Amino acid sequence: MLTSRRASGFTLVELLVVIAIIGVLVGLLLPAVQAAREAARRMSCSNNFKQIGLAIHNYHSAYKMLPIHGSGTEGGRGGIPWEIYSDTVHSSNRRLSFLVGLLPFIEQQGLWDQVSNPLWGRSDNYPSGVGIDYPWNPMGCTPQNDGYRPWVSEIPTFRCPSDPGVGLPASGRTNYAACLGDSSYYGDRGSIYVDNDALGSEVSTPVPVPYIQVSSRASAARAKNRGFFQPHDQCRFRDILDGLSNTIAAGEIATDLGDRDIRTMGYDNTSNSAIRNNPSFCVDSADDTIDPDRPGFWHPNATVFATTEDSTFGRGFRWAEYHNYFTGMYTILPPNSEVCTTNWRETGTNPPSSRHQGGCHVLMGDGSVTFISDSIESGDRRARMVSLSGTGAAAPGAPSPYGLWGSLGTRGGRETIGESL
């Protein structure tokens, strides 16, 4: 009796159908997987911010004040202390950010011990001799020095996992910045002052110490420095008259990737008064500022820091530097708006930004973290900033002209927040 045998297996058509089905399923699932990964990174970013908020509260509990934004040792040689051209070796020149003081409270005691004590060693060959022939002084040097190892350390708590920026030309990067209020007019200045006339032309002449407070500087600072942190000056929770839960303590910032992103590289072609009078000056002043074909980037002809200053002047490039371009943010323009600034240290919009979709995280004074949408009500983006010389809506003590967003950035405006964030 004859029996026919047929070989088992897939035909070519069946195999192609199976491959096509798998391809369709992968195409459907991949966006969901990417979204899940970003959600996890966003959650991790929020947790880092919460750790910073807890550190701020623990610091205040220990010292009865907030960490000073613009702290450090005094006694540079030549130039205004908080300028980059002043002493680079012997003193930190009151240029350390609030993040430096938080190191012991975010489980970075080892790094804090290096900063707060004389330190031998260096990360490169500049400046000559320091770190080898004799140690760095306690509290280090000015933060642009890559030779001082602590300033080039990458601290995981200060980084958002969604931000891909890493390595040179930055020093140690940060994605979290102090909220300095809704007015950035000469935002680097507090009440301290150095008599530059006493120095003469000799850069080796020691700057007189201690730095003194001057009435005119203090008056200007009180009028314009309306945020949770105030450069160079002591702040306490009791100073937050609007309530900790209604005041932004810090905001998220994206670090620069060298791609002329309007959020991470500053437009540098204007004056302090121009930005004070119109925070949208960089958009209104010329046709070749923001690229019309790529609205998230500066026009190829735009004058940005990468062309006028140095490629190391990127947003978030120095976690130890107090200047608002590196570790500060303002509630003037809404999140993810353009960085319009005079230079890396004075007047600038410097809004918060992030690599998340549609907004960014902010840390409230009570330690809670909130995600703020780009579309938050932000008033008139062309309104003059409040300053000592302002009148009418720009007079000292006037309500923020930047709507709900501006109100959240001020500590004593007595605004009523009538909606849930």
Short mmCIF file of C-alpha atoms in Angstrom, two decimals:
data_model
loop_
_atom_site.label_atom_id
_atom_site.label_comp_id
_atom_site.label_asym_id
_atom_site.label_seq_id
_atom_site.Cartn_x
_atom_site.Cartn_y
_atom_site.Cartn_z
CA MET A 1 0.00 0.00 0.00
CA LEU A 2 1.56 3.33 -1.10
CA THR A 3 1.65 6.32 1.32
CA SER A 4 2.43 9.88 0.10
CA ARG A 5 4.62 12.06 2.30
CA ARG A 6 4.56 15.89 2.20
CA ALA A 7 7.38 18.00 3.69
CA SER A 8 6.15 20.30 6.51
CA GLY A 9 7.20 23.99 6.79
CA PHE A 10 6.30 27.58 5.84
CA THR A 11 5.93 28.65 2.31
CA LEU A 12 7.68 31.84 1.17
CA VAL A 13 4.36 33.69 1.08
CA GLU A 14 3.51 32.64 4.63
CA LEU A 15 6.96 33.70 5.86
CA LEU A 16 6.60 37.13 4.27
CA VAL A 17 3.17 37.58 5.83
CA VAL A 18 4.53 36.75 9.31
CA ILE A 19 7.44 39.18 8.85
CA ALA A 20 5.04 41.90 7.73
CA ILE A 21 2.82 41.35 10.78
CA ILE A 22 5.81 41.52 13.13
CA GLY A 23 6.98 44.71 11.45
CA VAL A 24 3.57 46.32 11.91
CA LEU A 25 3.46 45.33 15.59
CA VAL A 26 6.96 46.71 16.19
CA GLY A 27 5.98 49.95 14.46
CA LEU A 28 2.94 50.24 16.71
CA LEU A 29 4.78 49.40 19.92
CA LEU A 30 7.97 51.45 19.39
CA PRO A 31 6.38 54.87 20.05
CA ALA A 32 4.78 53.49 23.19
CA VAL A 33 8.14 52.15 24.37
CA GLN A 34 9.83 55.50 23.68
CA ALA A 35 7.04 57.33 25.50
CA ALA A 36 7.42 54.99 28.49
CA ARG A 37 11.16 55.61 28.58
CA GLU A 38 10.67 59.40 28.48
CA ALA A 39 8.05 59.13 31.22
CA ALA A 40 10.60 57.28 33.37
CA ARG A 41 13.26 59.89 32.66
CA ARG A 42 10.83 62.67 33.47
CA MET A 43 9.96 61.00 36.76
CA SER A 44 13.67 60.66 37.58
CA CYS A 45 14.16 64.35 36.76
CA SER A 46 11.33 65.28 39.11
CA ASN A 47 12.85 63.11 41.85
CA ASN A 48 16.21 64.89 41.48
CA PHE A 49 14.45 68.21 41.87
CA LYS A 50 12.67 66.97 44.96
CA GLN A 51 16.03 66.01 46.44
CA ILE A 52 17.26 69.56 45.83
CA GLY A 53 14.12 70.94 47.47
CA LEU A 54 14.64 68.70 50.50
CA ALA A 55 18.29 69.82 50.65
CA ILE A 56 17.20 73.49 50.66
CA HIS A 57 14.87 72.84 53.59
CA ASN A 58 17.54 70.88 55.49
CA TYR A 59 20.04 73.67 54.85
CA HIS A 60 17.57 76.23 56.19
CA SER A 61 16.90 74.06 59.22
CA ALA A 62 20.63 73.86 59.93
CA TYR A 63 21.63 77.49 59.26
CA LYS A 64 18.33 79.42 59.60
CA MET A 65 18.77 80.82 56.09
CA LEU A 66 18.80 79.75 52.45
CA PRO A 67 22.09 78.93 50.74
CA ILE A 68 23.42 82.22 49.35
CA HIS A 69 23.38 82.50 45.59
CA GLY A 70 26.64 84.37 45.03
CA SER A 71 28.67 83.19 47.99
CA GLY A 72 32.31 82.28 48.49
CA THR A 73 35.55 83.87 49.61
CA GLU A 74 36.53 87.49 49.04
CA GLY A 75 39.82 89.13 48.11
CA GLY A 76 40.56 88.87 44.42
CA ARG A 77 43.25 90.75 42.54
CA GLY A 78 42.00 93.37 40.11
CA GLY A 79 38.63 93.94 38.51
CA ILE A 80 35.11 93.67 39.87
CA PRO A 81 35.02 90.42 41.88
CA TRP A 82 32.11 88.83 40.08
CA GLU A 83 33.56 89.38 36.62
CA ILE A 84 35.38 86.62 34.80
CA TYR A 85 38.48 88.75 34.39
CA SER A 86 39.12 89.01 38.12
CA ASP A 87 41.28 86.75 40.25
CA THR A 88 41.18 83.17 39.02
CA VAL A 89 43.30 81.42 41.64
CA HIS A 90 43.18 82.82 45.18
CA SER A 91 39.46 83.37 45.74
CA SER A 92 36.03 82.31 44.52
CA ASN A 93 35.11 86.04 44.58
CA ARG A 94 31.50 85.63 45.72
CA ARG A 95 30.66 83.76 42.52
CA LEU A 96 29.45 80.41 43.89
CA SER A 97 25.90 79.28 43.22
CA PHE A 98 23.37 78.04 45.76
CA LEU A 99 24.12 74.50 44.56
CA VAL A 100 27.59 74.57 46.13
CA GLY A 101 26.18 75.04 49.62
CA LEU A 102 23.78 72.13 49.10
CA LEU A 103 26.52 69.54 48.51
CA PRO A 104 26.53 68.10 52.07
CA PHE A 105 22.74 67.79 51.94
CA ILE A 106 22.58 65.72 48.72
CA GLU A 107 25.01 63.03 49.89
CA GLN A 108 28.05 64.73 48.37
CA GLN A 109 29.99 65.13 51.60
CA GLY A 110 33.20 63.91 49.96
CA LEU A 111 33.05 66.60 47.30
CA TRP A 112 32.15 69.23 49.90
CA ASP A 113 35.23 68.24 51.92
CA GLN A 114 37.36 68.93 48.84
CA VAL A 115 35.73 72.33 48.31
CA SER A 116 35.80 73.51 51.93
CA ASN A 117 39.43 72.56 52.60
CA PRO A 118 42.76 73.28 50.90
CA LEU A 119 42.97 70.98 47.89
CA TRP A 120 46.01 69.61 46.11
CA GLY A 121 45.91 68.50 42.51
CA ARG A 122 44.36 69.83 39.32
CA SER A 123 42.51 68.55 36.29
CA ASP A 124 44.79 70.16 33.69
CA ASN A 125 47.87 72.36 33.36
CA TYR A 126 46.17 75.69 34.07
CA PRO A 127 46.88 77.77 36.05
CA SER A 128 50.58 77.00 36.42
CA GLY A 129 51.73 75.87 39.83
CA VAL A 130 48.41 75.85 41.66
CA GLY A 131 47.45 72.43 42.93
CA ILE A 132 51.01 71.13 42.61
CA ASP A 133 53.40 73.69 44.09
CA TYR A 134 50.79 74.91 46.59
CA PRO A 135 47.14 73.98 47.23
CA TRP A 136 43.95 75.69 46.15
CA ASN A 137 42.43 77.75 48.95
CA PRO A 138 39.25 76.61 50.75
CA MET A 139 36.11 77.32 48.69
CA GLY A 140 38.22 77.11 45.59
CA CYS A 141 38.62 79.61 42.78
CA THR A 142 36.32 81.34 40.32
CA PRO A 143 34.15 78.69 38.60
CA GLN A 144 35.42 79.14 35.04
CA ASN A 145 38.68 77.44 36.07
CA ASP A 146 38.68 73.89 34.74
CA GLY A 147 41.89 73.27 36.65
CA TYR A 148 39.95 73.01 39.91
CA ARG A 149 38.59 69.48 39.99
CA PRO A 150 35.39 69.99 42.01
CA TRP A 151 34.04 72.53 39.50
CA VAL A 152 34.30 70.03 36.62
CA SER A 153 32.65 67.18 38.54
CA GLU A 154 29.38 65.85 37.13
CA ILE A 155 26.85 65.45 39.95
CA PRO A 156 23.95 63.09 39.09
CA THR A 157 21.47 64.93 41.34
CA PHE A 158 22.05 68.13 39.32
CA ARG A 159 21.32 66.43 35.98
CA CYS A 160 18.06 65.61 34.20
CA PRO A 161 18.22 62.20 32.47
CA SER A 162 16.33 63.62 29.47
CA ASP A 163 19.13 66.09 28.73
CA PRO A 164 21.81 64.50 26.50
CA GLY A 165 24.44 67.21 27.06
CA VAL A 166 27.72 65.87 28.37
CA GLY A 167 31.41 66.75 28.42
CA LEU A 168 33.41 69.57 26.91
CA PRO A 169 33.30 72.48 26.34
CA ALA A 170 31.21 72.62 29.52
CA SER A 171 32.56 72.26 33.02
CA GLY A 172 30.21 70.42 35.39
CA ARG A 173 26.68 70.80 33.97
CA THR A 174 23.43 71.45 35.79
CA ASN A 175 19.78 71.29 34.72
CA TYR A 176 18.45 73.11 37.79
CA ALA A 177 18.64 76.88 38.36
CA ALA A 178 17.68 79.32 41.11
CA CYS A 179 14.57 81.43 40.61
CA LEU A 180 15.66 85.08 40.74
CA GLY A 181 12.27 86.69 40.17
CA ASP A 182 10.62 88.59 37.33
CA SER A 183 13.21 91.33 36.78
CA SER A 184 16.74 90.69 35.55
CA TYR A 185 18.00 94.26 35.20
CA TYR A 186 21.70 93.94 36.13
CA GLY A 187 20.78 90.59 37.60
CA ASP A 188 24.30 89.85 38.85
CA ARG A 189 24.23 92.66 41.41
CA GLY A 190 23.23 92.56 45.02
CA SER A 191 24.05 95.10 47.69
CA ILE A 192 27.82 94.56 47.84
CA TYR A 193 30.21 96.86 46.06
CA VAL A 194 33.94 97.10 45.36
CA ASP A 195 35.70 100.43 44.99
CA ASN A 196 37.34 99.82 41.63
CA ASP A 197 38.95 103.27 41.68
CA ALA A 198 41.13 102.19 44.58
CA LEU A 199 42.69 99.45 42.48
CA GLY A 200 44.36 101.62 39.86
CA SER A 201 45.53 99.90 36.71
CA GLU A 202 47.52 97.15 38.40
CA VAL A 203 45.72 93.81 38.07
CA SER A 204 47.91 92.47 40.86
CA THR A 205 46.52 94.99 43.35
CA PRO A 206 44.45 93.15 45.98
CA VAL A 207 40.77 94.07 46.09
CA PRO A 208 39.89 95.62 49.48
CA VAL A 209 38.12 93.18 51.78
CA PRO A 210 35.65 92.65 53.19
CA TYR A 211 33.41 93.76 50.36
CA ILE A 212 31.16 96.53 51.61
CA GLN A 213 27.45 97.15 51.24
CA VAL A 214 26.42 100.40 49.59
CA SER A 215 23.03 102.06 50.07
CA SER A 216 22.49 102.79 46.38
CA ARG A 217 23.26 99.19 45.41
CA ALA A 218 21.05 97.86 48.18
CA SER A 219 18.13 100.07 47.10
CA ALA A 220 18.43 98.93 43.48
CA ALA A 221 18.70 95.31 44.59
CA ARG A 222 15.58 95.47 46.75
CA ALA A 223 13.59 96.95 43.88
CA LYS A 224 14.55 94.42 41.19
CA ASN A 225 15.66 91.24 42.97
CA ARG A 226 12.16 89.94 43.69
CA GLY A 227 12.74 86.19 43.53
CA PHE A 228 13.17 83.35 45.99
CA PHE A 229 16.95 83.84 45.82
CA GLN A 230 18.70 87.22 45.81
CA PRO A 231 22.30 87.49 44.51
CA HIS A 232 24.90 87.92 47.27
CA ASP A 233 22.30 88.55 49.97
CA GLN A 234 20.92 86.37 52.76
CA CYS A 235 17.36 85.09 52.36
CA ARG A 236 15.09 83.21 54.74
CA PHE A 237 11.77 81.43 54.49
CA ARG A 238 10.18 84.25 56.43
CA ASP A 239 11.05 86.59 53.51
CA ILE A 240 8.72 84.61 51.21
CA LEU A 241 5.59 86.65 51.96
CA ASP A 242 3.49 85.00 49.24
CA GLY A 243 3.93 81.61 50.90
CA LEU A 244 6.30 78.79 50.03
CA SER A 245 3.66 76.85 48.11
CA ASN A 246 2.95 79.87 45.87
CA THR A 247 6.54 80.83 45.06
CA ILE A 248 8.97 79.17 42.66
CA ALA A 249 12.32 78.37 44.27
CA ALA A 250 14.08 76.94 41.21
CA GLY A 251 13.41 75.95 37.63
CA GLU A 252 14.67 73.40 35.15
CA ILE A 253 17.00 74.44 32.33
CA ALA A 254 18.25 72.57 29.28
CA THR A 255 22.02 72.60 28.72
CA ASP A 256 23.54 73.72 25.44
CA LEU A 257 24.38 71.17 22.73
CA GLY A 258 26.18 73.56 20.38
CA ASP A 259 23.28 73.74 17.93
CA ARG A 260 22.31 77.43 18.40
CA ASP A 261 19.12 76.48 20.22
CA ILE A 262 17.27 79.65 21.29
CA ARG A 263 16.79 78.17 24.78
CA THR A 264 20.42 77.28 25.49
CA MET A 265 22.62 79.81 23.67
CA GLY A 266 22.13 83.50 24.37
CA TYR A 267 21.55 86.18 21.74
CA ASP A 268 24.18 88.82 22.44
CA ASN A 269 23.66 92.05 20.56
CA THR A 270 21.89 94.55 22.77
CA SER A 271 22.07 96.63 25.96
CA ASN A 272 20.84 96.23 29.53
CA SER A 273 18.25 98.99 29.15
CA ALA A 274 16.97 97.59 25.83
CA ILE A 275 16.05 94.24 27.40
CA ARG A 276 14.73 95.91 30.54
CA ASN A 277 12.36 98.04 28.45
CA ASN A 278 11.32 95.15 26.18
CA PRO A 279 12.13 91.53 27.11
CA SER A 280 11.21 90.55 23.53
CA PHE A 281 13.84 92.91 22.11
CA CYS A 282 15.84 90.10 20.50
CA VAL A 283 12.80 89.01 18.51
CA ASP A 284 11.58 92.49 17.62
CA SER A 285 14.90 94.16 16.79
CA ALA A 286 15.76 92.47 13.47
CA ASP A 287 14.56 90.00 10.86
CA ASP A 288 17.53 87.66 11.19
CA THR A 289 17.39 86.72 14.87
CA ILE A 290 15.27 83.53 14.98
CA ASP A 291 15.42 81.26 11.92
CA PRO A 292 11.96 81.33 10.24
CA ASP A 293 12.52 77.84 8.84
CA ARG A 294 13.48 76.45 12.26
CA PRO A 295 11.76 78.56 14.93
CA GLY A 296 13.60 76.79 17.74
CA PHE A 297 17.01 77.97 16.58
CA TRP A 298 18.85 81.24 16.04
CA HIS A 299 19.28 82.47 12.49
CA PRO A 300 22.73 81.72 10.98
CA ASN A 301 23.38 85.48 10.94
CA ALA A 302 22.34 86.02 14.56
CA THR A 303 25.01 87.13 17.00
CA VAL A 304 25.11 84.55 19.78
CA PHE A 305 27.65 83.77 22.50
CA ALA A 306 29.23 81.01 20.41
CA THR A 307 30.44 83.68 17.97
CA THR A 308 31.00 86.72 20.21
CA GLU A 309 32.28 85.21 23.44
CA ASP A 310 33.26 81.57 23.58
CA SER A 311 31.70 78.17 22.96
CA THR A 312 32.02 77.52 26.71
CA PHE A 313 29.25 80.08 27.38
CA GLY A 314 26.34 77.67 27.15
CA ARG A 315 23.30 77.51 29.39
CA GLY A 316 23.89 75.28 32.41
CA PHE A 317 27.60 74.82 31.67
CA ARG A 318 28.82 75.57 35.23
CA TRP A 319 26.88 74.28 38.21
CA ALA A 320 29.17 76.18 40.60
CA GLU A 321 28.73 79.58 38.87
CA TYR A 322 26.11 81.94 40.32
CA HIS A 323 25.64 84.12 37.23
CA ASN A 324 22.06 83.86 36.04
CA TYR A 325 23.03 82.63 32.57
CA PHE A 326 24.48 79.45 34.09
CA THR A 327 22.41 78.71 37.21
CA GLY A 328 19.60 81.25 37.27
CA MET A 329 16.14 81.61 35.73
CA TYR A 330 13.47 84.31 35.57
CA THR A 331 9.69 84.27 35.26
CA ILE A 332 9.65 86.93 32.54
CA LEU A 333 9.16 84.96 29.32
CA PRO A 334 7.27 81.64 29.51
CA PRO A 335 9.14 78.31 29.64
CA ASN A 336 11.19 77.31 26.58
CA SER A 337 11.28 80.86 25.21
CA GLU A 338 14.39 82.49 23.75
CA VAL A 339 17.39 83.55 25.83
CA CYS A 340 17.78 87.27 25.11
CA THR A 341 20.68 88.72 27.06
CA THR A 342 23.25 91.47 27.23
CA ASN A 343 26.07 89.11 28.14
CA TRP A 344 26.67 86.09 30.31
CA ARG A 345 26.31 87.94 33.62
CA GLU A 346 24.03 90.99 33.49
CA THR A 347 20.51 91.52 32.08
CA GLY A 348 18.81 88.61 30.32
CA THR A 349 15.45 86.88 30.03
CA ASN A 350 16.92 83.43 30.83
CA PRO A 351 13.63 81.51 31.08
CA PRO A 352 13.50 77.89 32.25
CA SER A 353 13.56 75.17 29.62
CA SER A 354 13.75 71.41 29.29
CA ARG A 355 14.01 68.44 26.92
CA HIS A 356 10.55 67.30 28.00
CA GLN A 357 7.59 67.82 25.73
CA GLY A 358 5.47 70.90 26.31
CA GLY A 359 6.99 72.50 29.39
CA CYS A 360 9.44 72.08 32.25
CA HIS A 361 9.63 71.31 35.97
CA VAL A 362 9.72 73.97 38.66
CA LEU A 363 10.50 73.50 42.33
CA MET A 364 8.16 75.36 44.66
CA GLY A 365 9.35 76.79 47.95
CA ASP A 366 7.57 74.09 49.96
CA GLY A 367 9.60 71.38 48.21
CA SER A 368 6.93 70.20 45.78
CA VAL A 369 7.72 69.82 42.07
CA THR A 370 5.26 70.98 39.41
CA PHE A 371 5.33 70.65 35.64
CA ILE A 372 4.62 74.05 34.07
CA SER A 373 3.24 74.21 30.53
CA ASP A 374 4.75 76.46 27.87
CA SER A 375 1.31 77.99 27.48
CA ILE A 376 1.02 79.24 31.08
CA GLU A 377 -0.60 82.68 31.30
CA SER A 378 2.36 85.08 31.18
CA GLY A 379 0.92 88.56 30.66
CA ASP A 380 2.65 91.04 28.37
CA ARG A 381 6.01 89.74 27.19
CA ARG A 382 6.97 93.25 26.05
CA ALA A 383 6.24 94.98 29.36
CA ARG A 384 9.12 96.84 31.01
CA MET A 385 10.74 95.07 33.94
CA VAL A 386 10.34 96.49 37.42
CA SER A 387 13.42 98.44 38.55
CA LEU A 388 14.40 101.25 40.90
CA SER A 389 14.01 103.84 38.11
CA GLY A 390 10.72 102.41 36.87
CA THR A 391 7.42 104.28 37.00
CA GLY A 392 3.79 103.20 36.78
CA ALA A 393 3.55 99.46 36.11
CA ALA A 394 7.36 99.16 36.34
CA ALA A 395 7.72 100.98 39.67
CA PRO A 396 9.19 99.15 42.68
CA GLY A 397 6.53 97.08 44.38
CA ALA A 398 4.25 97.00 41.33
CA PRO A 399 2.52 93.67 40.57
CA SER A 400 4.29 91.49 38.07
CA PRO A 401 3.43 92.44 34.47
CA TYR A 402 3.98 88.83 33.41
CA GLY A 403 0.70 87.37 34.60
CA LEU A 404 0.41 84.19 36.62
CA TRP A 405 3.90 83.15 35.53
CA GLY A 406 5.49 86.33 36.82
CA SER A 407 3.48 86.19 40.03
CA LEU A 408 4.79 82.72 40.82
CA GLY A 409 8.34 84.00 40.52
CA THR A 410 8.00 86.84 43.03
CA ARG A 411 8.22 86.30 46.76
CA GLY A 412 6.22 89.28 48.05
CA GLY A 413 3.77 90.49 45.41
CA ARG A 414 0.76 89.40 47.48
CA GLU A 415 -0.90 88.00 44.36
CA THR A 416 -3.78 85.56 44.75
CA ILE A 417 -3.23 82.25 42.95
CA GLY A 418 -6.76 81.19 42.07
CA GLU A 419 -6.05 78.02 40.13
CA SER A 420 -4.33 74.69 40.61
CA LEU A 421 -0.95 74.29 38.96
#
